[in-house]
């Protein structure tokens, strides 16, 4: 990354990290808001929280990288860190687009963007998407690595089905088992997740190439 991109990446990742931390702490000092009105560790049953925490951890490492290399002028994000940020960004992209195209229309956008949900459902995902695709140049990730973007959705999907369908310990708060069609919802979500991951991979590849060309001019 250039020094300018390094600074922008630092600012975006620091903002994401702080906003996620404040939002999650809010569940432990009070109750949630919007569609996540729970207290304490129960908040982690929501993919919104899990995806944001994952992305925040990636942002934490990105902040460390940016601070370390503000002076030494290193240009590339390490491959492992770029992959970590890619997976976290894909996860919060799933959160954002699920809210926009499914939960918002079915439950109401007011509920989806109430209180801290505004950050967790909209602002934080946008911070991650913009920072990853616009400012964080890295060595090209092979296309096969884009499949890793599915992992958070696949793991959470398996847990959700187990807890909602087979044990009944969770209510169907996302409505993915409406009519008993969880076996349709799950593959659709996995396919959509890979589509989001592939798009992020393509955009990042193109922007990284442009950053390299601008640096060489």
Protein backbone atom coordinates (compact mmCIF):
# COMPACT_ATOMS: atom_id res chain seq x y z
CA UNK A 1 0.00 0.00 0.00
CA UNK A 2 1.08 3.57 -0.55
CA UNK A 3 1.34 5.74 2.54
CA UNK A 4 -2.01 7.36 1.67
CA UNK A 5 -3.72 3.99 1.30
CA UNK A 6 -2.06 2.82 4.49
CA UNK A 7 -3.53 5.77 6.40
CA UNK A 8 -7.01 5.28 4.93
CA UNK A 9 -6.87 1.57 5.73
CA UNK A 10 -5.82 2.35 9.30
CA UNK A 11 -8.66 4.84 9.77
CA UNK A 12 -11.34 2.55 8.31
CA UNK A 13 -10.17 -0.52 10.22
CA UNK A 14 -9.80 1.38 13.49
CA UNK A 15 -13.31 2.80 13.10
CA UNK A 16 -14.69 -0.67 12.41
CA UNK A 17 -12.88 -2.19 15.38
CA UNK A 18 -14.09 0.51 17.78
CA UNK A 19 -17.69 0.46 16.57
CA UNK A 20 -17.93 -3.33 16.78
CA UNK A 21 -16.40 -3.34 20.27
CA UNK A 22 -18.79 -0.67 21.53
CA UNK A 23 -21.80 -2.38 19.92
CA UNK A 24 -21.00 -5.81 21.37
CA UNK A 25 -20.22 -4.41 24.83
CA UNK A 26 -23.65 -2.82 24.70
CA UNK A 27 -25.24 -6.27 24.89
CA UNK A 28 -23.45 -6.89 28.20
CA UNK A 29 -24.33 -3.58 29.88
CA UNK A 30 -27.88 -3.38 28.56
CA UNK A 31 -30.00 -5.19 26.00
CA UNK A 32 -29.68 -5.12 22.26
CA UNK A 33 -31.87 -3.17 19.90
CA UNK A 34 -33.75 -3.72 16.68
CA UNK A 35 -34.14 -7.41 15.89
CA UNK A 36 -31.45 -8.39 18.44
CA UNK A 37 -33.05 -7.54 21.79
CA UNK A 38 -31.07 -9.93 23.93
CA UNK A 39 -28.52 -9.50 26.71
CA UNK A 40 -25.08 -10.92 27.31
CA UNK A 41 -23.61 -13.85 25.45
CA UNK A 42 -26.96 -14.62 23.81
CA UNK A 43 -26.01 -12.00 21.22
CA UNK A 44 -23.60 -14.49 19.67
CA UNK A 45 -26.45 -16.60 18.38
CA UNK A 46 -26.90 -13.95 15.68
CA UNK A 47 -24.80 -14.16 12.52
CA UNK A 48 -24.69 -10.36 12.56
CA UNK A 49 -22.64 -10.39 15.75
CA UNK A 50 -20.42 -13.31 14.74
CA UNK A 51 -19.63 -11.84 11.32
CA UNK A 52 -18.88 -8.41 12.77
CA UNK A 53 -16.61 -9.85 15.46
CA UNK A 54 -14.73 -11.87 12.84
CA UNK A 55 -14.30 -8.78 10.66
CA UNK A 56 -13.24 -6.73 13.69
CA UNK A 57 -10.49 -9.25 14.49
CA UNK A 58 -9.25 -8.89 10.93
CA UNK A 59 -9.40 -5.12 11.35
CA UNK A 60 -7.33 -5.38 14.53
CA UNK A 61 -4.54 -7.18 12.68
CA UNK A 62 -4.82 -4.69 9.82
CA UNK A 63 -4.39 -1.80 12.26
CA UNK A 64 -1.25 -3.40 13.67
CA UNK A 65 0.10 -3.90 10.14
CA UNK A 66 -0.68 -0.32 9.10
CA UNK A 67 0.89 1.21 12.19
CA UNK A 68 3.99 -0.93 11.80
CA UNK A 69 4.49 0.00 8.17
CA UNK A 70 3.55 3.67 8.12
CA UNK A 71 7.26 4.50 8.15
CA UNK A 72 8.97 1.59 6.43
CA UNK A 73 6.90 2.00 3.25
CA UNK A 74 5.97 -1.64 2.73
CA UNK A 75 3.35 -1.88 0.01
CA UNK A 76 1.76 -5.33 0.22
CA UNK A 77 -0.53 -6.74 2.88
CA UNK A 78 0.71 -10.26 3.78
CA UNK A 79 -1.25 -12.98 2.01
CA UNK A 80 -2.52 -14.53 5.26
CA UNK A 81 -3.82 -11.17 6.47
CA UNK A 82 -5.41 -10.33 3.13
CA UNK A 83 -7.15 -13.71 3.21
CA UNK A 84 -8.33 -13.14 6.79
CA UNK A 85 -9.70 -9.72 5.85
CA UNK A 86 -11.33 -11.22 2.76
CA UNK A 87 -13.17 -13.88 4.78
CA UNK A 88 -14.29 -11.34 7.40
CA UNK A 89 -15.40 -8.87 4.74
CA UNK A 90 -17.37 -11.55 2.92
CA UNK A 91 -19.13 -12.44 6.17
CA UNK A 92 -20.25 -8.87 6.88
CA UNK A 93 -21.23 -8.47 3.23
CA UNK A 94 -23.60 -11.40 3.77
CA UNK A 95 -24.97 -9.57 6.81
CA UNK A 96 -25.43 -6.31 4.90
CA UNK A 97 -27.08 -7.79 1.80
CA UNK A 98 -29.28 -10.19 3.78
CA UNK A 99 -30.64 -7.19 5.69
CA UNK A 100 -31.16 -5.14 2.53
CA UNK A 101 -32.79 -7.81 0.39
CA UNK A 102 -34.44 -10.20 2.86
CA UNK A 103 -34.74 -9.11 6.50
CA UNK A 104 -35.54 -5.47 5.72
CA UNK A 105 -38.45 -6.28 3.41
CA UNK A 106 -39.82 -9.03 5.70
CA UNK A 107 -39.26 -7.45 9.14
CA UNK A 108 -38.96 -3.74 8.40
CA UNK A 109 -35.92 -1.57 7.79
CA UNK A 110 -36.65 0.50 10.90
CA UNK A 111 -36.09 -2.58 13.04
CA UNK A 112 -32.96 -3.54 11.10
CA UNK A 113 -31.27 -0.16 11.56
CA UNK A 114 -32.36 0.67 15.12
CA UNK A 115 -29.69 1.56 17.67
CA UNK A 116 -26.43 -0.35 17.35
CA UNK A 117 -27.93 -2.38 14.50
CA UNK A 118 -27.26 0.63 12.28
CA UNK A 119 -23.53 0.01 12.77
CA UNK A 120 -23.64 -3.78 12.74
CA UNK A 121 -25.95 -4.08 9.74
CA UNK A 122 -24.78 -1.15 7.62
CA UNK A 123 -21.90 1.09 8.64
CA UNK A 124 -19.39 -1.54 9.77
CA UNK A 125 -19.89 -3.77 6.71
CA UNK A 126 -19.41 -0.74 4.45
CA UNK A 127 -16.21 0.20 6.30
CA UNK A 128 -14.87 -3.32 5.71
CA UNK A 129 -15.91 -3.49 2.07
CA UNK A 130 -14.45 -0.08 1.21
CA UNK A 131 -11.18 -0.61 3.06
CA UNK A 132 -10.63 -4.10 1.62
CA UNK A 133 -11.51 -3.29 -1.97
CA UNK A 134 -10.06 0.24 -2.21
CA UNK A 135 -7.01 0.55 0.03
CA UNK A 136 -5.47 -2.84 0.86
CA UNK A 137 -3.26 -4.02 -1.97
CA UNK A 138 -1.91 -7.52 -1.62
CA UNK A 139 -0.40 -10.31 -3.64
CA UNK A 140 -3.08 -11.79 -5.88
CA UNK A 141 -5.07 -14.48 -4.09
CA UNK A 142 -5.69 -17.50 -6.37
CA UNK A 143 -9.33 -17.97 -7.32
CA UNK A 144 -9.55 -21.16 -5.26
CA UNK A 145 -9.10 -19.08 -2.09
CA UNK A 146 -12.38 -17.31 -2.82
CA UNK A 147 -14.10 -20.52 -1.70
CA UNK A 148 -12.93 -19.79 1.85
CA UNK A 149 -15.36 -16.89 1.92
CA UNK A 150 -18.14 -19.45 2.33
CA UNK A 151 -16.74 -20.81 5.62
CA UNK A 152 -18.45 -18.46 8.14
CA UNK A 153 -21.85 -18.89 6.46
CA UNK A 154 -21.42 -22.67 6.21
CA UNK A 155 -20.41 -23.06 9.87
CA UNK A 156 -23.13 -20.75 11.12
CA UNK A 157 -25.69 -22.37 8.81
CA UNK A 158 -24.92 -25.80 10.25
CA UNK A 159 -25.31 -24.49 13.80
CA UNK A 160 -28.50 -22.61 12.93
CA UNK A 161 -30.11 -25.68 11.39
CA UNK A 162 -29.10 -27.80 14.37
CA UNK A 163 -30.41 -25.30 16.94
CA UNK A 164 -33.59 -24.28 15.08
CA UNK A 165 -34.68 -27.38 13.17
CA UNK A 166 -33.33 -30.40 15.03
CA UNK A 167 -33.23 -29.29 18.68
CA UNK A 168 -35.63 -26.34 18.76
CA UNK A 169 -33.37 -24.47 21.19
CA UNK A 170 -33.43 -21.30 19.06
CA UNK A 171 -36.47 -19.64 17.51
CA UNK A 172 -36.33 -19.22 13.74
CA UNK A 173 -35.43 -15.53 14.14
CA UNK A 174 -34.20 -15.20 10.55
CA UNK A 175 -37.17 -17.00 9.07
CA UNK A 176 -34.97 -19.35 7.08
CA UNK A 177 -37.07 -22.35 8.08
CA UNK A 178 -40.43 -20.82 7.17
CA UNK A 179 -42.61 -23.61 5.86
CA UNK A 180 -39.90 -26.11 6.82
CA UNK A 181 -37.80 -25.13 3.81
CA UNK A 182 -34.44 -24.86 5.56
CA UNK A 183 -32.99 -27.32 3.03
CA UNK A 184 -33.72 -24.73 0.34
CA UNK A 185 -32.61 -21.67 2.33
CA UNK A 186 -29.22 -23.11 3.29
CA UNK A 187 -27.89 -23.88 -0.22
CA UNK A 188 -29.31 -20.57 -1.48
CA UNK A 189 -27.42 -18.71 1.24
CA UNK A 190 -24.22 -20.63 0.47
CA UNK A 191 -24.55 -19.90 -3.25
CA UNK A 192 -25.24 -16.22 -2.55
CA UNK A 193 -22.26 -16.08 -0.19
CA UNK A 194 -19.95 -17.41 -2.85
CA UNK A 195 -21.30 -14.88 -5.34
CA UNK A 196 -20.49 -12.08 -2.87
CA UNK A 197 -17.05 -13.59 -2.21
CA UNK A 198 -16.27 -13.86 -5.91
CA UNK A 199 -17.30 -10.25 -6.52
CA UNK A 200 -15.09 -9.03 -3.65
CA UNK A 201 -12.22 -11.14 -4.96
CA UNK A 202 -12.59 -9.67 -8.46
CA UNK A 203 -12.83 -6.07 -7.26
CA UNK A 204 -9.84 -6.47 -4.95
CA UNK A 205 -7.77 -8.03 -7.74
CA UNK A 206 -8.56 -5.17 -10.10
CA UNK A 207 -7.94 -2.43 -7.53
CA UNK A 208 -4.66 -4.03 -6.41
CA UNK A 209 -3.53 -4.05 -10.05
CA UNK A 210 -4.43 -0.38 -10.43
CA UNK A 211 -2.55 0.52 -7.24
CA UNK A 212 0.54 -1.27 -8.57
CA UNK A 213 0.31 0.58 -11.88
CA UNK A 214 -0.11 3.95 -10.12
CA UNK A 215 2.89 3.19 -7.89
CA UNK A 216 5.09 2.38 -10.88
CA UNK A 217 4.28 5.60 -12.73
